[in-house]
Amino acid sequence: MYTQALNNPTVEAGVEDEQKLAAFQARIDREEKIEPNDWMPAAYRKTLVRQISQHAHSEVVGMLPEGNWVTRAPSLKRKAILLAKIQDEGGHGLYLYSAAETLGVSREELVDQLLSGKAKYSSIFNYPTLNWADVGAVGWLVDGAAILNQIPLCRCSFGPYSRAMTRICKEESFHQRQGYDLLIAMMKGTAAQQEMVQDAVNRLWWPALMMFGPSDKDSKHSAVSMKWKIKRFTNDELRQKFVDATAPQAKVLGISLPDPDLKLNEETGHWEHGEPDWDEFYNTIQGNGICNRQRMKDRIKAHEEGAWVREAAQAYAAKQAAKKSAALGGRT
Amino acid sequence: MSEQATPLWEVFIRARNGMSHRHAGSVHAADAEMALQAARDVYTRRGEGLSIWVVPSAAIIANDPDDKGQMFEPTASKIYRHPTFYELPDEVANM
């Protein structure tokens, strides 16, 4: 789930026309999609801009921990796969920025909000990828968690967001499967390689659970997002789905999950699990995680060092346009 | 009497709630508003649409069909971009 800090809709009291609000809610209740030109409450618009752009930023920043391993992938096959996945993440960021732009915000503003630290991105990308198995564990756990969050977002009430999510979900399956496939390969390897898998899972398990955002009892604004059908399930419901899906996969893989409280409740059919360290979560969201500073530094560097490319492209386009209009001018 | 050619517009229609606009065809019309009216009359007489976009045909930039090979062929060899490339154990096959 890439939208964890954004479960908090911006509620501005008393400024909207009551009749319009009622008609809007009725449309949502009928499962009609809201499209960019439709009337919508300012708070709905603002909440979506924040949520979609945070989601986009997460995709873009999410390229960094994986990019860390491109030059050290153990085979050409794994390198090609990793590159393809990173390319997808960049593409997902672009789909989402475009969806946010339909709400009247510019790409430049959104990028600026990320680089200035005003906008957040998912806490998960502030953890380092320390060994090659991390690449597999990111695919299996991080993309696995993202998928569970994103599937309900395909039914989100805002049309452009829901369509972007549908496109993204189609592409995510490859991400998770390549990760699991990578881990299986390592589990068939030496004892040292198996230990690398266990080490990666030990470090990424809890951060993956945190991707669903704070516990329901601390997520007080969730109700408005549910009412607006931006959100379809609560954080804890999604987290439970994730644990239920993942625990059996860990068994097949032959590794343990680092939660002593994890056990199957035969009656409910659900896996009971422990609580993530929420202090660590909030600390990371606030910018003090292991890699926050490095991630921002890398994004800013990429943006600044890319400035000449953007400028050159615009200068070239202006030159071509001038040439064309001169040619036309010569003829009339 | 010299008659100007009437501009051509491409018509995109959202057929159902939640779907994206899809290309339906084109119409000739003197301006954008008339193009919308004409598109409504030509393409949505039986409830085919909830929303219409018209775009000047001249504003659409298309790739050269002769470049199809270099545009799209490279993806054919990248079979690892598809989930089916990865064979997983039966117990987790629906991942």
Short mmCIF file of C-alpha atoms in Angstrom, two decimals:
data_model
loop_
_atom_site.label_atom_id
_atom_site.label_comp_id
_atom_site.label_asym_id
_atom_site.label_seq_id
_atom_site.Cartn_x
_atom_site.Cartn_y
_atom_site.Cartn_z
CA MET A 1 0.00 0.00 0.00
CA TYR A 2 1.59 3.14 -1.20
CA THR A 3 -0.85 5.62 0.27
CA GLN A 4 -0.50 5.05 3.97
CA ALA A 5 -0.08 8.58 5.29
CA LEU A 6 -2.77 9.77 3.02
CA ASN A 7 -5.64 7.95 4.55
CA ASN A 8 -6.50 11.24 6.13
CA PRO A 9 -8.94 13.20 4.01
CA THR A 10 -8.81 16.92 4.27
CA VAL A 11 -12.12 17.96 5.71
CA GLU A 12 -13.06 21.57 5.39
CA ALA A 13 -16.21 22.35 7.28
CA GLY A 14 -19.27 24.14 6.03
CA VAL A 15 -18.08 25.58 2.73
CA GLU A 16 -19.94 23.30 0.34
CA ASP A 17 -23.45 23.65 -0.99
CA GLU A 18 -25.53 21.07 0.90
CA GLN A 19 -27.61 20.12 -2.12
CA LYS A 20 -24.59 19.59 -4.30
CA LEU A 21 -22.95 17.54 -1.56
CA ALA A 22 -26.01 15.34 -1.24
CA ALA A 23 -26.19 14.81 -5.00
CA PHE A 24 -22.49 14.00 -5.07
CA GLN A 25 -22.82 11.44 -2.28
CA ALA A 26 -25.82 9.91 -4.02
CA ARG A 27 -23.74 9.42 -7.15
CA ILE A 28 -21.00 7.74 -5.11
CA ASP A 29 -23.56 5.53 -3.39
CA ARG A 30 -24.87 4.45 -6.80
CA GLU A 31 -21.28 3.46 -7.68
CA GLU A 32 -21.07 6.12 -10.37
CA LYS A 33 -17.54 7.17 -11.17
CA ILE A 34 -16.65 10.80 -10.59
CA GLU A 35 -14.84 12.26 -13.61
CA PRO A 36 -12.56 15.33 -13.71
CA ASN A 37 -15.18 17.72 -15.11
CA ASP A 38 -17.85 16.67 -12.60
CA TRP A 39 -18.64 18.75 -9.55
CA MET A 40 -16.86 17.45 -6.45
CA PRO A 41 -16.34 18.78 -2.94
CA ALA A 42 -13.05 20.64 -2.50
CA ALA A 43 -12.04 18.19 0.22
CA TYR A 44 -12.56 15.22 -2.12
CA ARG A 45 -10.37 16.87 -4.73
CA LYS A 46 -7.69 17.76 -2.21
CA THR A 47 -7.68 14.30 -0.64
CA LEU A 48 -7.31 12.67 -4.04
CA VAL A 49 -4.53 14.96 -5.18
CA ARG A 50 -2.63 14.09 -2.03
CA GLN A 51 -3.33 10.38 -2.18
CA ILE A 52 -2.67 9.92 -5.89
CA SER A 53 0.47 12.05 -5.85
CA GLN A 54 1.81 10.26 -2.78
CA HIS A 55 1.16 7.02 -4.58
CA ALA A 56 3.01 8.35 -7.65
CA HIS A 57 5.94 9.54 -5.54
CA SER A 58 6.12 6.09 -3.95
CA GLU A 59 6.42 4.43 -7.34
CA VAL A 60 9.20 6.79 -8.34
CA VAL A 61 11.15 6.62 -5.07
CA GLY A 62 10.53 2.86 -5.09
CA MET A 63 12.88 2.56 -8.04
CA LEU A 64 15.83 3.51 -5.83
CA PRO A 65 16.13 0.50 -3.48
CA GLU A 66 15.92 -1.84 -6.46
CA GLY A 67 18.18 0.27 -8.63
CA ASN A 68 20.79 -0.38 -5.96
CA TRP A 69 21.18 -3.94 -7.34
CA VAL A 70 21.05 -3.47 -11.11
CA THR A 71 24.81 -3.49 -11.62
CA ARG A 72 25.28 -6.41 -9.24
CA ALA A 73 22.53 -8.75 -10.41
CA PRO A 74 23.97 -12.28 -10.47
CA SER A 75 23.01 -13.07 -14.09
CA LEU A 76 21.97 -11.34 -17.27
CA LYS A 77 18.52 -12.87 -16.90
CA ARG A 78 18.01 -11.46 -13.41
CA LYS A 79 19.39 -8.12 -14.50
CA ALA A 80 16.96 -7.89 -17.43
CA ILE A 81 14.07 -8.82 -15.13
CA LEU A 82 15.09 -6.25 -12.53
CA LEU A 83 15.44 -3.53 -15.16
CA ALA A 84 12.01 -4.40 -16.56
CA LYS A 85 10.48 -4.17 -13.10
CA ILE A 86 12.11 -0.82 -12.34
CA GLN A 87 10.93 0.47 -15.70
CA ASP A 88 7.40 -0.59 -14.78
CA GLU A 89 7.60 1.32 -11.49
CA GLY A 90 8.58 4.46 -13.38
CA GLY A 91 5.64 3.88 -15.71
CA HIS A 92 3.28 3.43 -12.77
CA GLY A 93 4.45 6.74 -11.38
CA LEU A 94 3.62 8.37 -14.69
CA TYR A 95 0.12 6.85 -14.91
CA LEU A 96 -0.57 8.17 -11.43
CA TYR A 97 0.85 11.66 -11.95
CA SER A 98 -1.37 11.92 -15.02
CA ALA A 99 -4.42 10.89 -13.00
CA ALA A 100 -3.57 13.53 -10.36
CA GLU A 101 -3.14 16.17 -13.06
CA THR A 102 -6.76 15.70 -14.16
CA LEU A 103 -7.66 17.32 -10.82
CA GLY A 104 -6.01 20.57 -11.83
CA VAL A 105 -2.53 20.29 -10.35
CA SER A 106 0.58 20.49 -12.52
CA ARG A 107 3.33 17.88 -12.78
CA GLU A 108 5.89 20.50 -11.81
CA GLU A 109 4.02 21.32 -8.60
CA LEU A 110 3.79 17.65 -7.68
CA VAL A 111 7.46 16.97 -8.29
CA ASP A 112 8.33 20.10 -6.34
CA GLN A 113 6.25 18.89 -3.39
CA LEU A 114 8.20 15.63 -3.33
CA LEU A 115 11.60 17.25 -3.62
CA SER A 116 10.86 19.93 -1.03
CA GLY A 117 9.77 17.24 1.43
CA LYS A 118 6.23 18.58 1.58
CA ALA A 119 4.76 15.42 0.08
CA LYS A 120 5.23 11.97 1.57
CA TYR A 121 5.83 8.60 0.00
CA SER A 122 5.47 5.09 1.39
CA SER A 123 7.62 4.35 4.44
CA ILE A 124 8.74 1.04 2.93
CA PHE A 125 11.16 2.70 0.53
CA ASN A 126 13.16 4.15 3.38
CA TYR A 127 14.59 0.73 4.19
CA PRO A 128 17.84 -0.40 2.59
CA THR A 129 18.23 -3.38 0.25
CA LEU A 130 21.29 -4.99 1.82
CA ASN A 131 21.67 -8.26 -0.03
CA TRP A 132 20.54 -9.74 -3.33
CA ALA A 133 17.70 -11.63 -1.65
CA ASP A 134 16.21 -8.24 -0.75
CA VAL A 135 15.34 -7.84 -4.42
CA GLY A 136 13.30 -11.04 -4.19
CA ALA A 137 11.80 -10.14 -0.83
CA VAL A 138 10.76 -6.71 -2.13
CA GLY A 139 8.94 -8.36 -5.04
CA TRP A 140 7.27 -10.98 -2.88
CA LEU A 141 6.39 -8.90 0.19
CA VAL A 142 6.39 -5.25 -0.85
CA ASP A 143 4.73 -5.77 -4.22
CA GLY A 144 2.50 -8.39 -2.63
CA ALA A 145 1.31 -5.84 -0.07
CA ALA A 146 0.93 -3.21 -2.77
CA ILE A 147 -1.26 -5.54 -4.84
CA LEU A 148 -3.65 -6.13 -1.95
CA ASN A 149 -3.96 -2.41 -1.44
CA GLN A 150 -4.28 -1.64 -5.11
CA ILE A 151 -6.92 -4.17 -6.12
CA PRO A 152 -9.68 -2.34 -4.21
CA LEU A 153 -8.36 0.97 -5.58
CA CYS A 154 -9.36 -0.26 -9.05
CA ARG A 155 -12.92 0.36 -7.81
CA CYS A 156 -12.14 3.78 -6.36
CA SER A 157 -14.85 6.37 -7.04
CA PHE A 158 -12.58 8.69 -9.03
CA GLY A 159 -12.49 7.48 -12.66
CA PRO A 160 -8.94 8.40 -13.70
CA TYR A 161 -7.46 6.91 -10.50
CA SER A 162 -9.45 3.71 -10.84
CA ARG A 163 -8.41 3.30 -14.48
CA ALA A 164 -4.76 3.95 -13.66
CA MET A 165 -4.97 1.33 -10.92
CA THR A 166 -6.51 -1.22 -13.26
CA ARG A 167 -3.59 -0.76 -15.63
CA ILE A 168 -1.09 -1.01 -12.79
CA CYS A 169 -2.65 -4.11 -11.26
CA LYS A 170 -2.33 -5.95 -14.57
CA GLU A 171 1.41 -5.34 -14.44
CA GLU A 172 2.02 -6.05 -10.74
CA SER A 173 1.59 -9.80 -10.91
CA PHE A 174 4.90 -10.14 -12.74
CA HIS A 175 6.59 -8.13 -9.98
CA GLN A 176 5.51 -10.39 -7.19
CA ARG A 177 6.12 -13.60 -9.08
CA GLN A 178 9.64 -12.67 -10.16
CA GLY A 179 10.45 -11.92 -6.53
CA TYR A 180 9.15 -15.22 -5.27
CA ASP A 181 10.86 -17.04 -8.14
CA LEU A 182 14.15 -15.37 -7.21
CA LEU A 183 13.77 -16.47 -3.58
CA ILE A 184 12.95 -20.04 -4.61
CA ALA A 185 16.13 -20.12 -6.68
CA MET A 186 18.15 -18.94 -3.69
CA MET A 187 16.49 -21.44 -1.37
CA LYS A 188 17.70 -24.19 -3.72
CA GLY A 189 21.22 -22.83 -3.33
CA THR A 190 23.87 -22.99 -0.62
CA ALA A 191 23.25 -22.58 3.09
CA ALA A 192 24.69 -19.08 2.85
CA GLN A 193 22.19 -18.19 0.13
CA GLN A 194 19.32 -19.57 2.19
CA GLU A 195 20.47 -17.45 5.10
CA MET A 196 20.42 -14.39 2.87
CA VAL A 197 16.75 -15.07 2.11
CA GLN A 198 15.90 -15.44 5.78
CA ASP A 199 17.84 -12.27 6.60
CA ALA A 200 16.02 -10.25 3.92
CA VAL A 201 12.62 -11.51 5.08
CA ASN A 202 13.46 -10.82 8.73
CA ARG A 203 14.23 -7.21 7.91
CA LEU A 204 11.38 -6.55 5.45
CA TRP A 205 8.47 -8.40 7.06
CA TRP A 206 7.48 -5.74 9.60
CA PRO A 207 8.05 -2.79 7.27
CA ALA A 208 5.81 -4.60 4.75
CA LEU A 209 3.04 -4.88 7.37
CA MET A 210 3.41 -1.15 8.04
CA MET A 211 2.63 -0.43 4.39
CA PHE A 212 -1.07 -0.74 5.20
CA GLY A 213 -0.86 2.27 7.45
CA PRO A 214 -1.68 2.75 11.13
CA SER A 215 -3.96 0.43 13.03
CA ASP A 216 -7.69 1.15 12.58
CA LYS A 217 -8.01 2.47 16.11
CA ASP A 218 -5.46 5.20 15.27
CA SER A 219 -6.69 5.92 11.77
CA LYS A 220 -9.52 8.26 12.62
CA HIS A 221 -10.16 9.80 9.21
CA SER A 222 -10.61 6.51 7.43
CA ALA A 223 -14.41 6.79 7.62
CA VAL A 224 -14.61 9.74 5.20
CA SER A 225 -12.47 7.95 2.62
CA MET A 226 -14.71 4.92 2.99
CA LYS A 227 -17.82 7.05 2.60
CA TRP A 228 -16.38 8.59 -0.57
CA LYS A 229 -15.37 5.12 -1.77
CA ILE A 230 -11.79 6.14 -2.24
CA LYS A 231 -11.03 3.38 0.23
CA ARG A 232 -12.92 0.09 0.33
CA PHE A 233 -11.26 -1.72 3.22
CA THR A 234 -9.72 -0.54 6.46
CA ASN A 235 -5.98 -0.72 7.08
CA ASP A 236 -6.32 -3.66 9.45
CA GLU A 237 -8.58 -5.58 7.08
CA LEU A 238 -6.02 -5.26 4.29
CA ARG A 239 -3.16 -6.14 6.65
CA GLN A 240 -5.01 -9.30 7.67
CA LYS A 241 -5.57 -10.28 4.04
CA PHE A 242 -1.86 -9.85 3.45
CA VAL A 243 -0.81 -12.01 6.39
CA ASP A 244 -3.35 -14.68 5.41
CA ALA A 245 -1.99 -14.76 1.87
CA THR A 246 1.68 -14.61 2.81
CA ALA A 247 2.07 -16.96 5.76
CA PRO A 248 1.40 -20.11 3.68
CA GLN A 249 3.75 -18.81 0.95
CA ALA A 250 6.52 -18.50 3.54
CA LYS A 251 6.00 -22.16 4.42
CA VAL A 252 6.28 -23.24 0.79
CA LEU A 253 9.44 -21.19 0.52
CA GLY A 254 10.84 -22.86 3.64
CA ILE A 255 11.57 -19.81 5.72
CA SER A 256 10.15 -18.47 8.96
CA LEU A 257 8.46 -15.11 9.48
CA PRO A 258 9.92 -13.02 12.33
CA ASP A 259 6.74 -12.85 14.42
CA PRO A 260 6.52 -15.13 17.48
CA ASP A 261 2.78 -14.42 17.75
CA LEU A 262 2.01 -15.61 14.24
CA LYS A 263 -0.33 -18.59 14.31
CA LEU A 264 -3.28 -19.92 12.36
CA ASN A 265 -6.58 -19.62 14.16
CA GLU A 266 -8.29 -22.84 13.04
CA GLU A 267 -11.73 -21.48 13.85
CA THR A 268 -11.58 -18.22 11.92
CA GLY A 269 -9.18 -19.48 9.27
CA HIS A 270 -7.15 -16.29 9.76
CA TRP A 271 -3.54 -15.94 10.82
CA GLU A 272 -3.15 -14.05 14.08
CA HIS A 273 -0.14 -11.78 14.14
CA GLY A 274 1.74 -9.35 16.35
CA GLU A 275 1.74 -5.55 16.17
CA PRO A 276 4.31 -3.71 14.10
CA ASP A 277 6.50 -1.21 15.93
CA TRP A 278 4.39 1.89 15.37
CA ASP A 279 7.04 4.22 16.79
CA GLU A 280 9.36 3.06 14.04
CA PHE A 281 6.57 3.63 11.51
CA TYR A 282 5.83 7.21 12.58
CA ASN A 283 9.51 7.96 12.86
CA THR A 284 10.04 6.80 9.28
CA ILE A 285 7.02 8.71 7.97
CA GLN A 286 8.37 11.83 9.62
CA GLY A 287 11.63 11.58 7.73
CA ASN A 288 13.89 9.80 10.21
CA GLY A 289 13.96 6.29 8.79
CA ILE A 290 17.17 4.54 7.79
CA CYS A 291 17.27 5.82 4.21
CA ASN A 292 14.97 8.89 4.10
CA ARG A 293 17.80 11.36 3.63
CA GLN A 294 19.57 9.22 1.05
CA ARG A 295 16.38 8.74 -0.97
CA MET A 296 15.62 12.46 -1.07
CA LYS A 297 19.22 13.25 -1.89
CA ASP A 298 19.11 10.83 -4.81
CA ARG A 299 15.81 12.16 -6.13
CA ILE A 300 16.99 15.77 -5.92
CA LYS A 301 20.24 14.85 -7.62
CA ALA A 302 18.42 13.05 -10.43
CA HIS A 303 16.09 16.01 -10.89
CA GLU A 304 18.85 18.61 -10.89
CA GLU A 305 21.18 16.63 -13.10
CA GLY A 306 18.33 16.05 -15.53
CA ALA A 307 17.60 19.76 -15.83
CA TRP A 308 19.84 20.22 -18.87
CA VAL A 309 18.01 17.42 -20.69
CA ARG A 310 14.63 19.10 -20.16
CA GLU A 311 16.08 22.45 -21.19
CA ALA A 312 17.76 21.00 -24.27
CA ALA A 313 14.53 19.29 -25.35
CA GLN A 314 12.60 22.53 -25.04
CA ALA A 315 15.27 24.52 -26.86
CA TYR A 316 15.25 21.95 -29.66
CA ALA A 317 11.45 22.05 -29.90
CA ALA A 318 11.46 25.86 -29.99
CA LYS A 319 14.11 25.81 -32.71
CA GLN A 320 12.14 23.33 -34.81
CA ALA A 321 8.96 25.39 -34.38
CA ALA A 322 10.79 28.57 -35.40
CA LYS A 323 12.20 26.82 -38.47
CA LYS A 324 8.75 25.62 -39.44
CA SER A 325 7.11 29.00 -39.03
CA ALA A 326 9.93 30.68 -40.96
CA ALA A 327 9.39 28.22 -43.80
CA LEU A 328 5.67 28.92 -43.76
CA GLY A 329 6.27 32.65 -43.49
CA GLY A 330 8.48 32.50 -46.56
CA ARG A 331 5.65 31.01 -48.58
CA THR A 332 2.88 33.51 -47.83
CA MET B 1 -17.38 31.13 -55.05
CA SER B 2 -14.63 29.35 -53.19
CA GLU B 3 -15.61 26.95 -50.46
CA GLN B 4 -13.28 26.20 -47.53
CA ALA B 5 -12.90 22.61 -46.47
CA THR B 6 -14.75 21.88 -43.24
CA PRO B 7 -12.28 20.74 -40.56
CA LEU B 8 -12.16 17.11 -39.48
CA TRP B 9 -12.54 16.06 -35.82
CA GLU B 10 -11.85 12.73 -34.15
CA VAL B 11 -14.58 11.56 -31.80
CA PHE B 12 -13.97 9.72 -28.51
CA ILE B 13 -16.85 8.34 -26.48
CA ARG B 14 -17.15 7.08 -22.92
CA ALA B 15 -19.59 4.23 -23.40
CA ARG B 16 -20.23 3.37 -19.77
CA ASN B 17 -19.68 4.66 -16.27
CA GLY B 18 -16.04 4.34 -15.26
CA MET B 19 -14.64 3.47 -18.69
CA SER B 20 -12.13 5.57 -20.57
CA HIS B 21 -13.10 7.38 -23.76
CA ARG B 22 -12.53 5.27 -26.86
CA HIS B 23 -12.16 6.32 -30.43
CA ALA B 24 -15.49 6.03 -32.25
CA GLY B 25 -14.80 7.73 -35.59
CA SER B 26 -14.72 11.24 -36.98
CA VAL B 27 -16.97 14.10 -38.08
CA HIS B 28 -16.59 17.25 -40.15
CA ALA B 29 -17.62 20.48 -38.43
CA ALA B 30 -16.78 24.16 -38.63
CA ASP B 31 -15.89 24.52 -34.93
CA ALA B 32 -15.56 22.56 -31.71
CA GLU B 33 -19.09 23.14 -30.52
CA MET B 34 -20.63 22.03 -33.80
CA ALA B 35 -18.28 19.04 -33.81
CA LEU B 36 -19.67 17.98 -30.41
CA GLN B 37 -23.23 18.33 -31.68
CA ALA B 38 -22.44 16.40 -34.83
CA ALA B 39 -20.65 13.69 -32.85
CA ARG B 40 -23.68 13.33 -30.60
CA ASP B 41 -25.97 12.98 -33.60
CA VAL B 42 -23.72 10.63 -35.52
CA TYR B 43 -22.36 8.36 -32.79
CA THR B 44 -24.75 8.33 -29.82
CA ARG B 45 -28.25 7.99 -31.21
CA ARG B 46 -28.91 4.80 -29.24
CA GLY B 47 -27.44 5.62 -25.88
CA GLU B 48 -23.90 4.62 -26.85
CA GLY B 49 -22.31 7.30 -24.73
CA LEU B 50 -22.16 9.21 -21.47
CA SER B 51 -19.47 11.66 -22.53
CA ILE B 52 -17.89 12.82 -25.79
CA TRP B 53 -14.51 14.28 -26.61
CA VAL B 54 -13.73 15.81 -29.97
CA VAL B 55 -10.17 16.55 -31.01
CA PRO B 56 -9.03 18.26 -34.21
CA SER B 57 -7.76 15.41 -36.40
CA ALA B 58 -4.78 17.52 -37.37
CA ALA B 59 -3.74 17.66 -33.70
CA ILE B 60 -3.25 13.90 -33.51
CA ILE B 61 0.33 12.81 -33.95
CA ALA B 62 0.66 9.20 -35.05
CA ASN B 63 3.74 7.06 -35.51
CA ASP B 64 4.85 6.22 -39.02
CA PRO B 65 3.44 2.75 -39.86
CA ASP B 66 6.75 1.93 -41.55
CA ASP B 67 8.45 2.27 -38.16
CA LYS B 68 6.19 -0.34 -36.59
CA GLY B 69 9.04 -2.79 -36.35
CA GLN B 70 11.43 -0.65 -34.39
CA MET B 71 8.60 0.80 -32.30
CA PHE B 72 7.05 -2.39 -31.05
CA GLU B 73 9.15 -5.41 -31.91
CA PRO B 74 11.64 -5.10 -29.06
CA THR B 75 8.94 -6.01 -26.52
CA ALA B 76 8.36 -9.36 -28.24
CA SER B 77 11.62 -10.77 -26.90
CA LYS B 78 11.05 -9.53 -23.35
CA ILE B 79 9.00 -12.50 -22.27
CA TYR B 80 10.07 -12.04 -18.65
CA ARG B 81 7.72 -9.05 -18.43
CA HIS B 82 4.80 -11.48 -18.30
CA PRO B 83 3.74 -13.24 -15.10
CA THR B 84 3.49 -16.56 -16.94
CA PHE B 85 7.26 -16.54 -17.46
CA TYR B 86 7.69 -17.60 -13.82
CA GLU B 87 6.76 -21.14 -12.91
CA LEU B 88 5.83 -21.29 -9.27
CA PRO B 89 4.97 -24.30 -7.11
CA ASP B 90 1.32 -25.38 -7.36
CA GLU B 91 0.57 -24.29 -3.77
CA VAL B 92 1.29 -20.66 -4.62
CA ALA B 93 0.41 -20.73 -8.31
CA ASN B 94 -2.37 -18.17 -7.99
CA MET B 95 0.06 -15.51 -6.78
#
